[in-house]
Amino acid sequence: MDDNLFKKLRILSDAAKYDVSCVSSGVERKNNTVGGIGNASAAGICHTWSQDGRCISLLKILLTNDCIYDCSYCLNRVTNPTERATFTPDEVAELTIQFYRRNYIEGLFLSSAVEKSPDHTMENIYRVLELLRYKYNFWGYVHVKVIPGASPMLVQKTGMLADRMSVNIELPTKESLKILAPQKKIENIIKPMSLINNEITRTIEDKKYFNNTPRFVPGGQSTQMIIGATPDSDKTILSLSQNLYEKFNMKRVFFSAYIPVISSPNLPAISSMPPLLREHRLYQADWLMRFYYFHSEELFTEIEPNLDLEFDPKMMYALRNIHKFPIEINKASYEELLRIPGLGVTSAQRIIRERKNAELSYDSLKKMKTVLKRAKYFITVKGKYYGNVNLEPEAIRKELTQQEIQKQLSIYDML
Amino acid sequence: MDYLYDGTFEGLLTCIYYHYKKEEATGIYSIESYQQNILNRSEEVESDVEKAKTVSDAINKKISREAYEDVYYCFLSSVTNKENIILDFLVFAFKYGRNTMNFYSHDKVLPIKEVSLKVSREVHGFLGILRFSDIEGILFARFSPDHDLLILLVDHFADRYKYEKFIIFDEKRNKACVYSDNYWEVKENINFDNLEYSNDEKRIHSLWKQYFNDLAIKERININNQFQFVPGRYRKNMVEFK
Ligand code: SF4
């Protein structure tokens, strides 16, 4: 390793850090090859947390930032005078192994700008995987980006060696894409998504008959969307996510708050703040769709195409649909319990489990460490309502805001 | 009768055995920490592998595998009074058998659940934050966990680094697990001082540190959050925080 490596690593990790996904979960694999190194843990493992509080699980870098495209929201675009660097596939593989041996990481997340052509870039991404899997015998987690426009054959053979692939949808609508990323054709994004999905299904089918069929991206595919660079509403964003989950069996749709780094008439001003809270709310809503049986449609009304920034989406849903409450703890189904603000999967399961022994009282809920501070406005226990105000959205809103203010006060008191 | 045991898991299970077969226990304590008192009689119990096995089989068969794990994890914790948390739990659990785990919030169940969760959280944490260095071809990791969980880490790394040699050293308890060629053993009363890193090794440390520092998005710095995830006491053995 030469000293140039420090510089390359600086440039190419800097360019990759805005990518949100750092997930290494969902694949369970033992180290089964002779001389092999590495395995994959289904639960996912965080190795450290950066100063912004994000979990670091994978070595997340670009293969190159030397791009031929000109997407207006991106620092790597061809017309932006920035320092360029390109790793050799060998350098990436070697760095991954050395970090992995020291338990710094679970594996690699390799992304890239489009250097020379989509195929040229995809070929190099494939080379990295080939080196890792066959030269180093590495069986840790690898997630790679698919370069839109790369040939299907290349995508196919890369997917046979990767744990996860992602094609970024980039923006929520075709129109936004046309304005901000004119060289990226929506077809070139959708086609590989559908190829990946078909290959996953095919290899799962084959595996039923031929035991040793390798699985195509066992960790599934994900995608990423930029939030706040365009005027698209939360409703547009979440119904697109819902579609992606349903059509392509996406494991995750990631949102990335646009951080204004470039001035352009089509983009928010440099001085504007990145919409971090909005991104957070979108993730919460996405969570409701994936684990709480919510449909994107349910979250919005004709006049409200956006999430509430003040309250989390479940609270927002409850306040917008107050006629569906209160819910009786001793009778509600699992799905209904999950609709109660402040009540999560663990609490819901515990309630179901424990009410088999005996009818639950308000005190027994408290003992279960169920968070009642917010839930109490939306439930009855043995028919009794425990909220200190009436079941009216405005009154509850006021109470909750009060709670927030008090929480902040007590933090200041401690200082 | 207060039973006093030698600090080993077998010893503790032997006390449970006597609780049922000889005389009810008023408490279980380690010999080292026991404070003699006038109210209770006490007896030192000698560890007995056979008796311990009878008890562990009974826990697995009559209660559940999960219960056994909770007992073991609680035993490895550094919670004072953990022996009596285990005793209380087992007395309750042998009565309710397979149903026990439905009483999560019961006074006799919740405490062991909480302790066991604490330990397994720390184990899971260390799978990520344990740091190895290559010292003359051997991967060496130093750590000081709150709970005595060294052996709960080994399987994971023995698979991951199957063809490497590695040592995981608990500097708080002066014991280390030494692994090579599909075989490992724990050595007690051991110390590793003055280990030197080669220049190549220092280079990799610097690459990692640089990567780690560059990764933070300036607009999103949130040190409090970071402290919650990686508490200060763990940082001294993590390259990126040195
Ligand atoms: S193709 Fe990717 S790297 Fe290139 S300008 Fe567009 S977003 Fe940036």
CSV table of N, CA and C in Angstrom, one decimal, chain B residues 59-111:
chain,number,residue,atom,x,y,z
B,59,ILE,N,-33.4,-27.7,34.1
B,59,ILE,CA,-33.8,-26.4,33.6
B,59,ILE,C,-34.1,-26.5,32.1
B,60,ASN,N,-33.3,-27.1,31.4
B,60,ASN,CA,-33.5,-27.2,29.9
B,60,ASN,C,-34.8,-28.0,29.6
B,61,LYS,N,-35.0,-29.1,30.3
B,61,LYS,CA,-36.1,-29.9,30.0
B,61,LYS,C,-37.4,-29.4,30.6
B,62,LYS,N,-37.4,-29.1,31.8
B,62,LYS,CA,-38.7,-28.7,32.5
B,62,LYS,C,-39.1,-27.3,32.3
B,63,ILE,N,-38.1,-26.4,32.1
B,63,ILE,CA,-38.5,-25.0,31.9
B,63,ILE,C,-38.3,-24.7,30.4
B,64,SER,N,-37.1,-24.3,30.1
B,64,SER,CA,-36.8,-24.1,28.6
B,64,SER,C,-35.3,-23.8,28.4
B,65,ARG,N,-34.9,-23.9,27.2
B,65,ARG,CA,-33.6,-23.5,26.8
B,65,ARG,C,-33.3,-22.0,27.1
B,66,GLU,N,-34.4,-21.2,26.9
B,66,GLU,CA,-34.3,-19.8,27.1
B,66,GLU,C,-34.0,-19.5,28.6
B,67,ALA,N,-34.6,-20.3,29.5
B,67,ALA,CA,-34.4,-20.1,30.9
B,67,ALA,C,-33.0,-20.4,31.3
B,68,TYR,N,-32.5,-21.5,30.7
B,68,TYR,CA,-31.1,-21.9,31.0
B,68,TYR,C,-30.1,-20.8,30.6
B,69,GLU,N,-30.4,-20.2,29.4
B,69,GLU,CA,-29.5,-19.1,28.9
B,69,GLU,C,-29.6,-17.9,29.9
B,70,ASP,N,-30.8,-17.6,30.3
B,70,ASP,CA,-31.0,-16.5,31.3
B,70,ASP,C,-30.2,-16.7,32.5
B,71,VAL,N,-30.2,-18.0,33.0
B,71,VAL,CA,-29.5,-18.3,34.3
B,71,VAL,C,-28.0,-18.1,34.0
B,72,TYR,N,-27.6,-18.7,32.9
B,72,TYR,CA,-26.1,-18.6,32.6
B,72,TYR,C,-25.7,-17.2,32.5
B,73,TYR,N,-26.4,-16.4,31.7
B,73,TYR,CA,-26.0,-15.0,31.4
B,73,TYR,C,-26.1,-14.2,32.7
B,74,CYS,N,-27.0,-14.5,33.6
B,74,CYS,CA,-27.1,-13.8,34.8
B,74,CYS,C,-25.9,-14.1,35.7
B,75,PHE,N,-25.5,-15.4,35.7
B,75,PHE,CA,-24.4,-15.8,36.4
B,75,PHE,C,-23.1,-15.1,36.0
B,76,LEU,N,-23.0,-14.8,34.7
B,76,LEU,CA,-21.8,-14.1,34.1
B,76,LEU,C,-21.8,-12.6,34.4
B,77,SER,N,-22.9,-12.1,34.9
B,77,SER,CA,-23.0,-10.7,35.1
B,77,SER,C,-22.2,-10.3,36.3
B,78,SER,N,-22.0,-9.0,36.5
B,78,SER,CA,-21.3,-8.6,37.7
B,78,SER,C,-22.3,-7.9,38.6
B,79,VAL,N,-23.6,-8.3,38.5
B,79,VAL,CA,-24.6,-7.8,39.4
B,79,VAL,C,-24.4,-8.4,40.8
B,80,THR,N,-24.4,-7.6,41.9
B,80,THR,CA,-24.3,-8.2,43.2
B,80,THR,C,-25.6,-8.9,43.5
B,81,ASN,N,-25.6,-9.9,44.2
B,81,ASN,CA,-26.9,-10.6,44.5
B,81,ASN,C,-27.4,-11.4,43.3
B,82,LYS,N,-26.6,-11.6,42.3
B,82,LYS,CA,-27.1,-12.4,41.1
B,82,LYS,C,-27.5,-13.8,41.5
B,83,GLU,N,-26.8,-14.4,42.5
B,83,GLU,CA,-27.1,-15.8,42.9
B,83,GLU,C,-28.5,-15.9,43.4
B,84,ASN,N,-29.0,-14.9,44.2
B,84,ASN,CA,-30.3,-15.0,44.7
B,84,ASN,C,-31.4,-14.6,43.7
B,85,ILE,N,-31.0,-13.8,42.7
B,85,ILE,CA,-31.9,-13.6,41.6
B,85,ILE,C,-32.2,-14.9,40.9
B,86,ILE,N,-31.1,-15.7,40.7
B,86,ILE,CA,-31.2,-17.0,40.0
B,86,ILE,C,-32.0,-18.0,40.9
B,87,LEU,N,-31.7,-18.0,42.2
B,87,LEU,CA,-32.4,-18.9,43.1
B,87,LEU,C,-33.9,-18.6,43.1
B,88,ASP,N,-34.3,-17.3,43.2
B,88,ASP,CA,-35.7,-16.9,43.2
B,88,ASP,C,-36.4,-17.4,42.0
B,89,PHE,N,-35.7,-17.1,40.9
B,89,PHE,CA,-36.2,-17.4,39.5
B,89,PHE,C,-36.5,-18.9,39.4
B,90,LEU,N,-35.5,-19.7,39.8
B,90,LEU,CA,-35.6,-21.1,39.6
B,90,LEU,C,-36.7,-21.8,40.4
B,91,VAL,N,-36.8,-21.3,41.7
B,91,VAL,CA,-37.8,-21.8,42.6
B,91,VAL,C,-39.2,-21.5,41.9
B,92,PHE,N,-39.4,-20.3,41.4
B,92,PHE,CA,-40.6,-20.0,40.7
B,92,PHE,C,-40.8,-20.8,39.5
B,93,ALA,N,-39.7,-20.9,38.7
B,93,ALA,CA,-39.8,-21.5,37.4
B,93,ALA,C,-40.1,-23.0,37.4
B,94,PHE,N,-39.5,-23.7,38.4
B,94,PHE,CA,-39.7,-25.1,38.5
B,94,PHE,C,-41.2,-25.4,38.9
B,95,LYS,N,-41.8,-24.4,39.5
B,95,LYS,CA,-43.3,-24.6,39.7
B,95,LYS,C,-44.1,-24.4,38.5
B,96,TYR,N,-43.8,-23.4,37.7
B,96,TYR,CA,-44.6,-23.1,36.5
B,96,TYR,C,-44.1,-23.8,35.2
B,97,GLY,N,-43.0,-24.4,35.3
B,97,GLY,CA,-42.5,-25.2,34.1
B,97,GLY,C,-42.5,-24.4,32.8
B,98,ARG,N,-43.0,-25.0,31.8
B,98,ARG,CA,-42.9,-24.3,30.4
B,98,ARG,C,-43.6,-23.0,30.3
B,99,ASN,N,-44.5,-22.8,31.3
B,99,ASN,CA,-45.3,-21.5,31.2
B,99,ASN,C,-44.6,-20.3,31.8
B,100,THR,N,-43.4,-20.6,32.4
B,100,THR,CA,-42.7,-19.5,33.1
B,100,THR,C,-42.5,-18.3,32.3
B,101,MET,N,-42.1,-18.4,31.1
B,101,MET,CA,-41.8,-17.3,30.3
B,101,MET,C,-43.0,-16.4,29.9
B,102,ASN,N,-44.2,-16.8,30.2
B,102,ASN,CA,-45.3,-16.0,30.0
B,102,ASN,C,-45.5,-15.0,31.2
B,103,PHE,N,-44.7,-15.1,32.2
B,103,PHE,CA,-44.7,-14.2,33.4
B,103,PHE,C,-43.6,-13.2,33.4
B,104,TYR,N,-43.4,-12.6,32.2
B,104,TYR,CA,-42.2,-11.8,32.1
B,104,TYR,C,-42.1,-10.7,33.2
B,105,SER,N,-43.3,-10.1,33.5
B,105,SER,CA,-43.2,-9.0,34.5
B,105,SER,C,-43.3,-9.4,35.9
B,106,HIS,N,-43.3,-10.7,36.2
B,106,HIS,CA,-43.4,-11.2,37.6
B,106,HIS,C,-42.2,-10.8,38.4
B,107,ASP,N,-42.4,-10.5,39.7
B,107,ASP,CA,-41.2,-10.2,40.5
B,107,ASP,C,-40.1,-11.2,40.5
B,108,LYS,N,-40.4,-12.4,40.3
B,108,LYS,CA,-39.4,-13.5,40.3
B,108,LYS,C,-38.7,-13.7,38.9
B,109,VAL,N,-39.4,-13.1,37.9
B,109,VAL,CA,-38.9,-13.4,36.6
B,109,VAL,C,-38.2,-12.1,36.0
B,110,LEU,N,-38.9,-11.0,36.2
B,110,LEU,CA,-38.3,-9.7,35.6
B,110,LEU,C,-36.9,-9.5,36.0
B,111,PRO,N,-36.4,-9.6,37.2
B,111,PRO,CA,-35.0,-9.3,37.5
B,111,PRO,C,-34.0,-10.1,36.7
